[in-house]
């Protein structure tokens, strides 16, 4: 008889994955993109080339954040022992995501029209409500779409064997990764209509499947680094061929390279054992406190961190930290750390206001 899924992760691993994912997401926006043409690439000095490659490596690691979040969310929501009616499920999701989404949408409209001085119009408001008030809101819309599927996926997961889940994941990878990769190499590809499992649903399901996978830490680390290395090399090659925005193809969330790296990063984090203090729930270590406080406030940090980054990069407080002022090899990690702690501080302060405590994160 085929082995069934093992769904229970230690709370430490849930907090650890959330924290690593949040740090990675902040890094994505702290470092930004550094698009170059083949001519610019050929004119780089040796030091300039090293700097650019290091930034590309940063970007590849940072792109692990969203897949980690999605896999963890899939693990938490798709456990078959969750037996909720549709009304209960969506009420919980509205309280968890809907209320913060409304609050931060208003905040970003104020940021847009008051700080950035964008033209105010009913159309801009409507567009922001429908498609997100700011760039990072796209991920919240992905979550909303996955929430709509969750009641159906729970039934499937509860009755599916590991073989069927593997089959689903393989179809998803072919749809979102293999076909686009073949299209990059040649215009002659199979019809996209054959493969209809698209979007981020594969990561969502992978969260459940991977919770039952055991792998050696060295193996997970080696394959994660392989995915990062291939994504870095692929970015360099595409930049050399001057493909414009397409140079980041191998860094996209649904590329073969980032799926490999993200899956292995998830498994790698699961191999880290919680400390004795965490297991026995005694006085937690400083590391345990850190991952716990970040984990408990990830949604609020996710919403506010872009405002913090732009405030620092644009010098709105009288000083600036950006690529023009500081080498990005040093500046990007520094901006990430500063942003993370300022964002956390803002959220913790907002949560001290009784009426805001439940709607900021």
mmCIF file of C-alpha atoms in Angstrom, residues 1 5 24 26 48 64 83 87 90-91 132 144 156 172 187 222 243 275 278 283 325 328 348:
data_model
loop_
_atom_site.group_PDB
_atom_site.id
_atom_site.type_symbol
_atom_site.label_atom_id
_atom_site.label_comp_id
_atom_site.label_asym_id
_atom_site.label_seq_id
_atom_site.Cartn_x
_atom_site.Cartn_y
_atom_site.Cartn_z
ATOM 1 C CA UNK A 1 0.000 0.000 0.000
ATOM 2 C CA UNK A 5 1.337 11.965 3.479
ATOM 3 C CA UNK A 24 14.008 37.142 0.691
ATOM 4 C CA UNK A 26 12.445 42.357 1.227
ATOM 5 C CA UNK A 48 32.101 45.848 -12.510
ATOM 6 C CA UNK A 64 12.996 32.087 -3.405
ATOM 7 C CA UNK A 83 -13.032 20.171 7.874
ATOM 8 C CA UNK A 87 -18.661 30.038 4.911
ATOM 9 C CA UNK A 90 -13.866 32.326 3.629
ATOM 10 C CA UNK A 91 -14.771 34.200 6.801
ATOM 11 C CA UNK A 132 -3.575 46.233 -6.505
ATOM 12 C CA UNK A 144 -7.002 35.170 -3.243
ATOM 13 C CA UNK A 156 -8.324 16.108 -3.847
ATOM 14 C CA UNK A 172 2.220 21.795 -13.790
ATOM 15 C CA UNK A 187 9.157 28.671 -32.160
ATOM 16 C CA UNK A 222 23.626 21.010 -3.453
ATOM 17 C CA UNK A 243 17.225 40.025 -25.034
ATOM 18 C CA UNK A 275 16.821 24.089 19.440
ATOM 19 C CA UNK A 278 12.210 25.712 21.172
ATOM 20 C CA UNK A 283 13.012 30.346 27.479
ATOM 21 C CA UNK A 325 25.448 56.147 -3.536
ATOM 22 C CA UNK A 328 24.902 47.344 -4.493
ATOM 23 C CA UNK A 348 4.716 46.457 16.224
#
